[in-house]
Tab-separated table of C-alpha atoms in Angstrom:
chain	number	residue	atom	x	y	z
A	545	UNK	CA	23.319	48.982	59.661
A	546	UNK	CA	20.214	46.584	59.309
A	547	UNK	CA	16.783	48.283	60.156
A	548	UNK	CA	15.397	47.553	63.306
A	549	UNK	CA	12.327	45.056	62.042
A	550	UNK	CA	10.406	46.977	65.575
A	551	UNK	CA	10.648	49.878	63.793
A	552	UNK	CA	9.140	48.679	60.504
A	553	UNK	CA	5.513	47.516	62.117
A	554	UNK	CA	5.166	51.015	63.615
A	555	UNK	CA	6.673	52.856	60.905
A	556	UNK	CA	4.121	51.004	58.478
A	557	UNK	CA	1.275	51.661	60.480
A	558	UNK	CA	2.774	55.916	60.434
A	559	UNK	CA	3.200	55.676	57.028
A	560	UNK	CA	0.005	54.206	55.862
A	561	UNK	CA	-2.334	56.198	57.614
A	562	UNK	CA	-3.862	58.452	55.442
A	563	UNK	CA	-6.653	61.390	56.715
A	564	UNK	CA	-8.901	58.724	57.306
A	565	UNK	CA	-8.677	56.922	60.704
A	566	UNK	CA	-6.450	54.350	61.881
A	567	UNK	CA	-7.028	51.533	63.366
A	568	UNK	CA	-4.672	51.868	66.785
A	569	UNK	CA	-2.369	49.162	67.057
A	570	UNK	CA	-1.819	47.483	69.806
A	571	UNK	CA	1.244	45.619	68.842
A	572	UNK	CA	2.909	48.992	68.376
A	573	UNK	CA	1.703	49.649	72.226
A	574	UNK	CA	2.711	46.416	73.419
A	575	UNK	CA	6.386	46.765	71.286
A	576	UNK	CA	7.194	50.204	73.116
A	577	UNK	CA	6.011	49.269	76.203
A	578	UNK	CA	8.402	46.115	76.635
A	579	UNK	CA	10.957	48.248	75.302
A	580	UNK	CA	10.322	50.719	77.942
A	581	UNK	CA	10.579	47.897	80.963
A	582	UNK	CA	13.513	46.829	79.672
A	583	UNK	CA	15.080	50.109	79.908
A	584	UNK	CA	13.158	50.785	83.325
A	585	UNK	CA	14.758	47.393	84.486
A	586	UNK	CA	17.842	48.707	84.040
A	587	UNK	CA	19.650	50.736	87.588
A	588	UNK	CA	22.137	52.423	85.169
A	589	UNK	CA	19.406	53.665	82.912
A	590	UNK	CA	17.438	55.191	85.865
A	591	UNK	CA	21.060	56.277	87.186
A	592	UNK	CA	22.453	57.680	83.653
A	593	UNK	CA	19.652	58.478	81.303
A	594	UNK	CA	16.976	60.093	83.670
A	595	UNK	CA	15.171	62.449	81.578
A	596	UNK	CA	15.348	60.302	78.332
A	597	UNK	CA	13.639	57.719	80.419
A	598	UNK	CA	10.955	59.850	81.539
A	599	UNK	CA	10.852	61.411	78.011
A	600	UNK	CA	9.513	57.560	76.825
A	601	UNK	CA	7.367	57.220	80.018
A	602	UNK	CA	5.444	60.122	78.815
A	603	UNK	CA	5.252	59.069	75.399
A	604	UNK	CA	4.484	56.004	76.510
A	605	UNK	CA	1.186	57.223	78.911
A	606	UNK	CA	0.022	59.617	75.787
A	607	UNK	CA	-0.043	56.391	73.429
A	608	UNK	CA	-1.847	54.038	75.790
A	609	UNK	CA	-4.452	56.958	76.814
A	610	UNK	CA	-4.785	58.150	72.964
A	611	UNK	CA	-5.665	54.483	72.828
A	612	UNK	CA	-8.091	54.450	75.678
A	613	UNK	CA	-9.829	57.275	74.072
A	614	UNK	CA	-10.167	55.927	71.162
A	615	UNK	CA	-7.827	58.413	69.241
A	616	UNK	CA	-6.922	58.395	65.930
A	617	UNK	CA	-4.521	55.345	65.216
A	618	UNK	CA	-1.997	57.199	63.774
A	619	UNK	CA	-1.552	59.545	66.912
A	620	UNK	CA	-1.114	56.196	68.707
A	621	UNK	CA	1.183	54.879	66.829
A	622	UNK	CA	3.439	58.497	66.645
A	623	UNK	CA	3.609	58.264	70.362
A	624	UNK	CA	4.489	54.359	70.990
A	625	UNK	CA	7.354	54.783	68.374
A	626	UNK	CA	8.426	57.790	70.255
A	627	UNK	CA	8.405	55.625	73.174
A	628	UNK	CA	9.945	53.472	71.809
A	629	UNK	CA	13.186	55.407	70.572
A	630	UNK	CA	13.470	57.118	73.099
A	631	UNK	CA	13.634	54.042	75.413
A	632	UNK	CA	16.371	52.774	73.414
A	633	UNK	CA	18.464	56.044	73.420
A	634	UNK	CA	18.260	55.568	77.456
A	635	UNK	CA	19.589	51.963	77.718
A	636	UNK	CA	22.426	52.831	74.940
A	637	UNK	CA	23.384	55.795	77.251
A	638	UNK	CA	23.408	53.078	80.464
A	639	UNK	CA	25.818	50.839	78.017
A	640	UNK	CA	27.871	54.113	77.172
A	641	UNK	CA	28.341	54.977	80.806
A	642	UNK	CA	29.140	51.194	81.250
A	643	UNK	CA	31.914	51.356	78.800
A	644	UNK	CA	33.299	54.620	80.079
A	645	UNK	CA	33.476	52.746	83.761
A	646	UNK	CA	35.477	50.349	81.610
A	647	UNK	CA	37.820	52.931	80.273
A	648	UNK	CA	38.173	54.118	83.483
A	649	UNK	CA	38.906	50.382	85.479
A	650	UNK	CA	41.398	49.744	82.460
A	651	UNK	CA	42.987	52.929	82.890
A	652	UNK	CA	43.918	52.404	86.858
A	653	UNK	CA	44.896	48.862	85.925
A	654	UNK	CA	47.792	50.025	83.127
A	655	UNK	CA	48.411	52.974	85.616
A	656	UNK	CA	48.544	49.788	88.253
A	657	UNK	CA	51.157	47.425	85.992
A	658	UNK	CA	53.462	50.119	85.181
A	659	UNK	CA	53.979	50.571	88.588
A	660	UNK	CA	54.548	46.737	89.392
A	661	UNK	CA	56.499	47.197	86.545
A	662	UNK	CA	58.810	49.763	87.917
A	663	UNK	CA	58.487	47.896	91.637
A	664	UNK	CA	60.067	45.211	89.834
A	665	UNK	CA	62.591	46.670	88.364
A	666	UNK	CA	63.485	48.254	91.145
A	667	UNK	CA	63.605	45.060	93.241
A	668	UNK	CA	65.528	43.321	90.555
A	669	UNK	CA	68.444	46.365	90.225
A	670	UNK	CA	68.556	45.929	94.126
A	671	UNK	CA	69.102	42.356	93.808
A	672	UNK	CA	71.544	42.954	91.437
A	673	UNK	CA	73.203	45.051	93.828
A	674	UNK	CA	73.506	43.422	96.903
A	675	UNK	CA	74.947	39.936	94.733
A	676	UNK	CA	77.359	42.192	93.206
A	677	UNK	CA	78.030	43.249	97.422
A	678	UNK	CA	78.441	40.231	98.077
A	679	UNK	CA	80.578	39.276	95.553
A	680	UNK	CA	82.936	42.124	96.422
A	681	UNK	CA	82.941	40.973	100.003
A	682	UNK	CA	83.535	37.355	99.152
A	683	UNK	CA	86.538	38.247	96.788
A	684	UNK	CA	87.629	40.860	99.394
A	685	UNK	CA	87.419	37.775	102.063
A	686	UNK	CA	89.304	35.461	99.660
A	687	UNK	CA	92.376	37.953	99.088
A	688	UNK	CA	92.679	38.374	103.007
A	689	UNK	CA	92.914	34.269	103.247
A	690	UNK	CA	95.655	34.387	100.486
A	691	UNK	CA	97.540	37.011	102.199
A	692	UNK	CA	97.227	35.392	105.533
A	693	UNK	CA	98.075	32.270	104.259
A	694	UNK	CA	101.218	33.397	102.118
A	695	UNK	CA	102.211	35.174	105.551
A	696	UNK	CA	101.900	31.975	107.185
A	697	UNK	CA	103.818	30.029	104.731
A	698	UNK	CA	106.616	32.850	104.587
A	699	UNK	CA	106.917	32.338	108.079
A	700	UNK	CA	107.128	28.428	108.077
A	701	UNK	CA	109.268	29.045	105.601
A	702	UNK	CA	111.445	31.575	107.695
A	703	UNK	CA	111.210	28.528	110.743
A	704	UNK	CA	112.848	25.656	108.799
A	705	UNK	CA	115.283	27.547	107.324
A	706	UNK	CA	116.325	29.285	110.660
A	707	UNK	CA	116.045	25.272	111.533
A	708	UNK	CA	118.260	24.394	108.811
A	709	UNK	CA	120.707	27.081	109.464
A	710	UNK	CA	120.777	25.617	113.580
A	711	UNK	CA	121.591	22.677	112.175
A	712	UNK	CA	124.202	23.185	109.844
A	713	UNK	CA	125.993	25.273	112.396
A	714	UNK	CA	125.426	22.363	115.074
A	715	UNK	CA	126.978	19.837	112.568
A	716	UNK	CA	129.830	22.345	111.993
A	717	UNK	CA	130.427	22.686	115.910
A	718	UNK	CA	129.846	18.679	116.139
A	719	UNK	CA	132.655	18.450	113.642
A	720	UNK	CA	135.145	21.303	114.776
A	721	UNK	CA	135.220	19.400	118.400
A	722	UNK	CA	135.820	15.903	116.804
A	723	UNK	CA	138.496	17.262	114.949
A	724	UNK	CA	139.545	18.992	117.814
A	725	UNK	CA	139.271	16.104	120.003
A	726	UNK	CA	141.366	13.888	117.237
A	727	UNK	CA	144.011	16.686	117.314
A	728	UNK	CA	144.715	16.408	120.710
A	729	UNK	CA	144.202	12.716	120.486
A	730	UNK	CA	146.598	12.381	117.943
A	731	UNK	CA	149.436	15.441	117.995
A	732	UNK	CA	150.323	13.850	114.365
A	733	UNK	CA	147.219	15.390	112.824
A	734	UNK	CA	147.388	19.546	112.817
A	735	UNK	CA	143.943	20.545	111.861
A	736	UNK	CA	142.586	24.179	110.704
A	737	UNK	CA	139.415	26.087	109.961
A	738	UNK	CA	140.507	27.972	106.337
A	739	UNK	CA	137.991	29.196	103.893
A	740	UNK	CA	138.223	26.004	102.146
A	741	UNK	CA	137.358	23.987	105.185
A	742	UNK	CA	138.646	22.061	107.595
A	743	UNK	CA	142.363	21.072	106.690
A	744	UNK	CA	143.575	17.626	108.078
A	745	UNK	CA	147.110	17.920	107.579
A	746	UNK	CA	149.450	15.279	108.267
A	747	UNK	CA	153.129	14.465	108.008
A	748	UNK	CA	154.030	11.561	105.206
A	749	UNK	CA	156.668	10.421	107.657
A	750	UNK	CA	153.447	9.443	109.819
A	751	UNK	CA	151.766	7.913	106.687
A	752	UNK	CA	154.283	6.337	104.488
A	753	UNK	CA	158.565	5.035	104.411
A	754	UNK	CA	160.502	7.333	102.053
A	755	UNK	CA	160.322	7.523	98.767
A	756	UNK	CA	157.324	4.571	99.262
A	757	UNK	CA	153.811	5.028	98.560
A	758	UNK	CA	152.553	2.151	100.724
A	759	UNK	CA	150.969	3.202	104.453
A	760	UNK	CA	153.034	2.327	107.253
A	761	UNK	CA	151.490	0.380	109.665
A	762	UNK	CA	151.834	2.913	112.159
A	763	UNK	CA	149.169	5.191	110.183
A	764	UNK	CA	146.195	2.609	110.416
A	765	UNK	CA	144.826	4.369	113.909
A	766	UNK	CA	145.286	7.715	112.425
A	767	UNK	CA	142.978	6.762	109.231
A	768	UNK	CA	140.778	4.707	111.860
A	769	UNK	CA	140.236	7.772	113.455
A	770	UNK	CA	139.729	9.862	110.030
A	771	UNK	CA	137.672	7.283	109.144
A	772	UNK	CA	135.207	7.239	111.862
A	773	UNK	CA	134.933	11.304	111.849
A	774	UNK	CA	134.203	11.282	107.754
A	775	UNK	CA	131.921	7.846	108.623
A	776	UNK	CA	129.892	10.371	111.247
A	777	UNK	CA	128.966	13.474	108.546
A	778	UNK	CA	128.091	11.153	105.763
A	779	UNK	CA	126.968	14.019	103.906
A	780	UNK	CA	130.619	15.386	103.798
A	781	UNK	CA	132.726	14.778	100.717
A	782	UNK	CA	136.466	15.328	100.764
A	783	UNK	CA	139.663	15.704	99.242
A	784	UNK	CA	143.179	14.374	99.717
A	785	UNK	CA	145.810	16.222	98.306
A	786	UNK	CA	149.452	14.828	98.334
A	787	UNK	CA	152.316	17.651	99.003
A	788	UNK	CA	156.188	17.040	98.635
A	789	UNK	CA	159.117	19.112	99.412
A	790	UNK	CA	161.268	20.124	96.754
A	791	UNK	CA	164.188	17.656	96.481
A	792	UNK	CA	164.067	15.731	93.694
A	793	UNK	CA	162.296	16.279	90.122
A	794	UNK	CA	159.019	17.871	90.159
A	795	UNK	CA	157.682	14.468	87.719
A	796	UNK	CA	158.705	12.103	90.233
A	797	UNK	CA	157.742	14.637	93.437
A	798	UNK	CA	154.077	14.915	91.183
A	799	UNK	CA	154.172	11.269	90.754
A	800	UNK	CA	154.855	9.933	94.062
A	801	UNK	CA	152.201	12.892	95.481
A	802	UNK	CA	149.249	11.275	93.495
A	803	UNK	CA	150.023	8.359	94.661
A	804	UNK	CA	149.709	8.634	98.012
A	805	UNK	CA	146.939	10.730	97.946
A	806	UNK	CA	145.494	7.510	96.549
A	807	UNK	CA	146.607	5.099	98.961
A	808	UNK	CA	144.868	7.560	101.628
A	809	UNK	CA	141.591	7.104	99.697
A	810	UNK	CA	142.094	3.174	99.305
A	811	UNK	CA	142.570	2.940	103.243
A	812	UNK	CA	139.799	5.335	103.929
A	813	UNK	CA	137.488	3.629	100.971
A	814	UNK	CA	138.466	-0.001	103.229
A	815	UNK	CA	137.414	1.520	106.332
A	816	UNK	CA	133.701	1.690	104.690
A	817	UNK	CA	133.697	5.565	102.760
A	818	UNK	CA	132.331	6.097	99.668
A	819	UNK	CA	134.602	6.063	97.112
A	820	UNK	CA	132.187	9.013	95.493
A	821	UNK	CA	133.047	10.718	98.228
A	822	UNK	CA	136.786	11.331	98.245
A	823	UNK	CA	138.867	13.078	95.772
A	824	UNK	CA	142.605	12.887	95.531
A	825	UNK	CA	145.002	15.307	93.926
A	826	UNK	CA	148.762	14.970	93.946
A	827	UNK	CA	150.588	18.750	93.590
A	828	UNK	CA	154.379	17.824	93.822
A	829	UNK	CA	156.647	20.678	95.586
A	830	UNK	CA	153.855	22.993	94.796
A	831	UNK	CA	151.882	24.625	97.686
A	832	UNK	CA	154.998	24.390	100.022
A	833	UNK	CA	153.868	25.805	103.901
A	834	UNK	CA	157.491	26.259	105.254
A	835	UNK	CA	160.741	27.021	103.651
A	836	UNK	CA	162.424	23.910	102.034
A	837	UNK	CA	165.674	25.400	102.806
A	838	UNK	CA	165.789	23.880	106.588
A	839	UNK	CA	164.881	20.320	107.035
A	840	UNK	CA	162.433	21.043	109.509
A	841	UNK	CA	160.666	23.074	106.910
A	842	UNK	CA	161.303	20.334	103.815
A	843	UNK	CA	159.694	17.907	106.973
A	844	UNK	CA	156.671	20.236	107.310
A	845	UNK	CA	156.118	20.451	103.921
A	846	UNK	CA	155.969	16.636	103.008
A	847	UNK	CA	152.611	15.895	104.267
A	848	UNK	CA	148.776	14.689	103.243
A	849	UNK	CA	145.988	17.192	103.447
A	850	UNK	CA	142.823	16.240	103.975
A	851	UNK	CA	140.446	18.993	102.839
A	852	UNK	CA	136.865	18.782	104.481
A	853	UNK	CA	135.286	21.990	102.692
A	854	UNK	CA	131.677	23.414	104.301
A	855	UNK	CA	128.489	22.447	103.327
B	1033	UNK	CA	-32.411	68.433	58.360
B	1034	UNK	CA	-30.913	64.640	59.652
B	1035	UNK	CA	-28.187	64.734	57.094
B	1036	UNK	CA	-27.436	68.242	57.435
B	1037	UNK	CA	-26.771	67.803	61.317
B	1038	UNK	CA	-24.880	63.924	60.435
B	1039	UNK	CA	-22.913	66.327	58.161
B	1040	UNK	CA	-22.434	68.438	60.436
B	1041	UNK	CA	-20.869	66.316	63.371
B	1042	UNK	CA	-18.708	64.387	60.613
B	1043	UNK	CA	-17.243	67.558	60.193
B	1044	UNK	CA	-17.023	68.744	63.811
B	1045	UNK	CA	-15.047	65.205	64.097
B	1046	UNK	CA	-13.077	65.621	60.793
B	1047	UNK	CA	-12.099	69.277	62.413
B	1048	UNK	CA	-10.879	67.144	65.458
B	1049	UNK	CA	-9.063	64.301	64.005
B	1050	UNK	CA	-5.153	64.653	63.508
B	1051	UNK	CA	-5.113	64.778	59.650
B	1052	UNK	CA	-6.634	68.383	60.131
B	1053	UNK	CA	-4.174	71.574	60.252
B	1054	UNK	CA	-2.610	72.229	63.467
B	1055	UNK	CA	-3.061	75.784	64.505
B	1056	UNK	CA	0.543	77.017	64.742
B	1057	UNK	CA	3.531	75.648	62.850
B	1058	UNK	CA	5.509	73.851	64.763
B	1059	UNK	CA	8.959	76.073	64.991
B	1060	UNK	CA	10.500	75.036	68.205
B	1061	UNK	CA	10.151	70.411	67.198
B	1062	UNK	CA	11.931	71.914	64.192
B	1063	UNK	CA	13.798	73.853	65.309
B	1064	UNK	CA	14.840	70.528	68.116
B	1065	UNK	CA	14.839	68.523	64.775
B	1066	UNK	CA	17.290	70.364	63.163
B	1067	UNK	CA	19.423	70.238	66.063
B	1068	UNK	CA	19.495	66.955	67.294
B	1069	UNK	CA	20.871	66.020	63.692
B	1070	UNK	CA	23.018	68.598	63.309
B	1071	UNK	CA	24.772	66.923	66.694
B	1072	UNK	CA	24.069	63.534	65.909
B	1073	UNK	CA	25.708	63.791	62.208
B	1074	UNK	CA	29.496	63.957	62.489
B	1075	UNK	CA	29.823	60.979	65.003
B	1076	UNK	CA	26.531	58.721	63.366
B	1077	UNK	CA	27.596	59.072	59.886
B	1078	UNK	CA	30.381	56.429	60.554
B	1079	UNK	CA	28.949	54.741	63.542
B	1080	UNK	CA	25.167	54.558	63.450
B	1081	UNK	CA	24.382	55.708	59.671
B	1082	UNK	CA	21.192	53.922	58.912
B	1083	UNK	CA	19.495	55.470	62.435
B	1084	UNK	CA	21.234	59.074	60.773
B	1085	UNK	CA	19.565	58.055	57.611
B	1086	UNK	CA	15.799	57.472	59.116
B	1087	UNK	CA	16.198	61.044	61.056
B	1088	UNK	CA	17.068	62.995	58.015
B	1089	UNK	CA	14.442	61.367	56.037
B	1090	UNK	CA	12.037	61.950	58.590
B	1091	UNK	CA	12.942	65.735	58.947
B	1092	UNK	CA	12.938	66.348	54.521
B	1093	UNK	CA	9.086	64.946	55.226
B	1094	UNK	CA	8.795	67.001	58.271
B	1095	UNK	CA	10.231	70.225	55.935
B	1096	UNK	CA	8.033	69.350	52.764
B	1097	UNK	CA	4.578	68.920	55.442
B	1098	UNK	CA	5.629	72.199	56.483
B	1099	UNK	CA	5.760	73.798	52.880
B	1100	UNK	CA	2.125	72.411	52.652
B	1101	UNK	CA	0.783	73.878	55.879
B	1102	UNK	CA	0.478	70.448	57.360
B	1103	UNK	CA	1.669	71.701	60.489
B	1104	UNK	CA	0.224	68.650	62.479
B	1105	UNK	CA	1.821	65.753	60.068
B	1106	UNK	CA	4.955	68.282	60.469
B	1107	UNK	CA	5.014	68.394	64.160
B	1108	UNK	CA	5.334	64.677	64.912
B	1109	UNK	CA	7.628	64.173	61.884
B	1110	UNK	CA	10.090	66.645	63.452
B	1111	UNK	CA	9.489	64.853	67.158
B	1112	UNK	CA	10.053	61.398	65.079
B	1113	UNK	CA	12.790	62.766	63.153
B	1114	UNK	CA	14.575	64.568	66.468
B	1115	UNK	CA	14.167	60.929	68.652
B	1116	UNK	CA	15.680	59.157	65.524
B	1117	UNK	CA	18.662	61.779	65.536
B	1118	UNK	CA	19.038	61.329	69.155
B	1119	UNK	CA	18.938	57.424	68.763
B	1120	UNK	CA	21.617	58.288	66.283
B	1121	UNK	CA	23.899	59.889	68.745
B	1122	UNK	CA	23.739	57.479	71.349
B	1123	UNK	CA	24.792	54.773	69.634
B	1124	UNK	CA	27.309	56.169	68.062
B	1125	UNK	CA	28.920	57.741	71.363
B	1126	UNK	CA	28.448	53.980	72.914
B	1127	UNK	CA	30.387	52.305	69.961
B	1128	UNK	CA	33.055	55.283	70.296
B	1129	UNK	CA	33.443	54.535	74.119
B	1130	UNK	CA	33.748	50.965	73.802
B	1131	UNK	CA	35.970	50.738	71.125
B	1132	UNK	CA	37.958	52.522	73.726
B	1133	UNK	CA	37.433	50.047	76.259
B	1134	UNK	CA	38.182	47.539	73.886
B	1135	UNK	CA	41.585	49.262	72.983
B	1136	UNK	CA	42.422	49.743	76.852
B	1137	UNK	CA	42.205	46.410	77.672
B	1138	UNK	CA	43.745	44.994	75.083
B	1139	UNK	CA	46.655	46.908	75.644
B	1140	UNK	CA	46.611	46.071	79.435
B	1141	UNK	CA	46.628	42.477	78.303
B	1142	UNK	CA	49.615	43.351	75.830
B	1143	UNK	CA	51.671	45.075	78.533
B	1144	UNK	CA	50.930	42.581	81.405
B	1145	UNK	CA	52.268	39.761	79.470
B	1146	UNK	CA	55.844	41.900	78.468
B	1147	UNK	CA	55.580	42.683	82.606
B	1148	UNK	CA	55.737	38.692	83.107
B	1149	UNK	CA	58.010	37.507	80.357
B	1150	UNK	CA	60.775	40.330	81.789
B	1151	UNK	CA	60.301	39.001	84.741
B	1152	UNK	CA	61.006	35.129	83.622
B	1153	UNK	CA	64.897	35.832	83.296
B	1154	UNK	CA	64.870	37.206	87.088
B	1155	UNK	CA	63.847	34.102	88.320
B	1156	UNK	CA	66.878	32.199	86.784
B	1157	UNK	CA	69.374	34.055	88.252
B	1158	UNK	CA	70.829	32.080	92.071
């Protein structure tokens, strides 16, 4: 917006020439003419702004040989400010195509981000990927290990109790020959597999005098040998159940029946059982195995059981 | 007879000298004139209006010389007026294109830094 002051010298020497001669200036030569090597200077202007540049040469020339010859000063002065202007139109062009170049460069570079942009993104959404891959993979490899190790366990699992079952049925063999070898040890003792166990069964006359609930002494190496079968499955726990036949009143038969049974336990507890172990139960008459009709049958059915039920 | 033949030269030299009438009016520099303005207007009326200013002024003198048969005076007034128009024009077109360049790059600048902070939250994840 503010007037070139180069302009004002020339345009003052224009403007005050009248019909009478001018006086040529050489300051309005010497303005155009740096002007004019400026733009000259310039590669771009030469490059961009050809004919405007030769357009100010010539105007230029006319000036300085107007000058030479001694023209009139306003002719002079017409054709330096011509040169000049015209100079300056060349270099703004240069700029212009400068600034274009610059539109261009700026152009390719957003053209070249929004690529990098997108080469990013696409990088990134591949990352994303192959992490969520291996995610899968690692959960994938972590229910396998479960599964093999749950098989694993189910099959240790499978071992002991097959282990445990060898065992129980060794104990049970262990046990059926003891009381197999105390049966034929001692005829006195019948013994038999039921479903409530093993059944010690022996005859009070072995055990106790009539009517008496105290142990003959004849019975101690029958309990010894009781004893030292319960003594060898610790884990066993019994019970002694008195029996009667059925003379006599059921209170007293019921009476005298718990009683025994207890003595049993007392000389079995003595020989180093658990108490805890051993429960006694009198039942009278009841239960009877043989007819009390005979007296071999009210014999048979006087006895002490000794229940040893399964583990 | 001196004087007469002074006179005489005087005038031979006033006949030469610029401020007499050129021969032809000068159609075609007006003609240029008119038409370096007339493309120099719409863009240097916003961007370069004091150079749009001096060629218009120059070309109302370079109409009125013409009215008055100066046809010299009118002849470099149009020449004046048509390099002022052109002067016009060229910066006008230069602040146009850089203003664009200006623009471009500032919006380069703009998206390169959204292109780096998206990228900062990549780098945090392991």
């Amino acid at each position: 917006m503010n007037f070139n002051p180069r302009l004002t010298v020339i345009a003052a020497a224009l403007i005050a020439a009248g019909c009478a001669g001018t006086p040529v200036s050489n300051q309005a030569i010497d303005q155009a003419r740096a002007t004019y090597q400026q733009a000259a200077a310039d590669p771009q202007v030469q490059q961009h702004a050809q004919s405007e540049l030769r357009s100010a040469a010539g105007a230029l020339a006319d000036a300085e040989r107007m000058a030479k010859e001694n023209a009139d000063g306003q002719l002079v002065n017409h054709n330096a400010y011509l040169a000049e202007q015209r100079a300056r139109s060349a270099m703004r062009i240069a700029e212009t195509r400068r600034n274009e170049g610059a539109v261009a460069a700026a152009t390719e570079e957003r053209r070249r981000i929004q690529i990098e942009a997108r080469d990013r993104e696409i990088a990134a959404a591949r990352e994303q990927a192959r992490q969520a891959e291996a995610a899968k993979l690692q959960t994938e490899q972590q229910a396998k290990q479960q599964v093999e190790s749950a098989r694993l366990e189910a099959e240790n699992r499978a071992r002991l109790a097959e282990q445990e079952r060898l065992q129980k049925d060794t104990q049970q063999s262990e046990l059926a020959a003891e009381v197999k070898r105390l049966q034929t040890e001692l005829a006195d003792i019948q013994a038999k597999e039921t479903e409530r166990g093993w059944v010690l069964s022996m005859k009070n006359e072995l055990l106790f005098d009539t009517g008496k609930a105290t142990l003959k002494d004849g019975a101690q190496r029958a309990l010894n040998n009781v004893a030292g079968l319960l003594s060898k499955h610790r884990d066993r726990s019994i019970a002694i159940e008195g029996f009667t036949d059925s003379t006599g009143t059921k209170e007293l038969n019921q009476r005298l029946s718990e009683q025994r049974a207890d003595a049993v336990k007392e000389a079995l507890v003595a020989r180093g059982i658990e108490p805890k172990r051993i429960d006694t139960r009198g039942y009278g008459p009841q239960f009877p195995i043989a007819s009390n009709d005979t007296p071999v049958g009210r014999q048979l059915n006087r006895r002490v059981e000794i229940v040893i039920p399964p583990s | 007879m001196q004087l007469k033949t002074n006179l005489a030269i005087v005038a031979a030299l006033g006949a030469l000298t610029a401020c007499a009438s050129g021969v032809t009016p000068p159609r075609q520099e007006m003609e240029d004139a008119r038409a370096a303005i007339t493309q120099a207007r719409p863009v240097a009326v916003k961007e370069a209006p004091a150079e749009l200013i001096n060629a218009e002024e120059k070309f109302g003198q370079a109409q009125a010389a013409m009215q008055a048969k100066k046809y010299e005076q009118a002849r470099s007034l149009a020449q004046q007026a048509r390099a002022d128009a052109q002067l016009a024009y060229t910066i006008a077109e230069n602040v146009r294109v850089k203003r664009q360049a200006d623009e471009a790059s500032a919006a380069n600048q703009t998206l390169r830094q959204e292109l780096e902070r998206k990228g900062e939250p990549e780098r945090k994840i392991q």
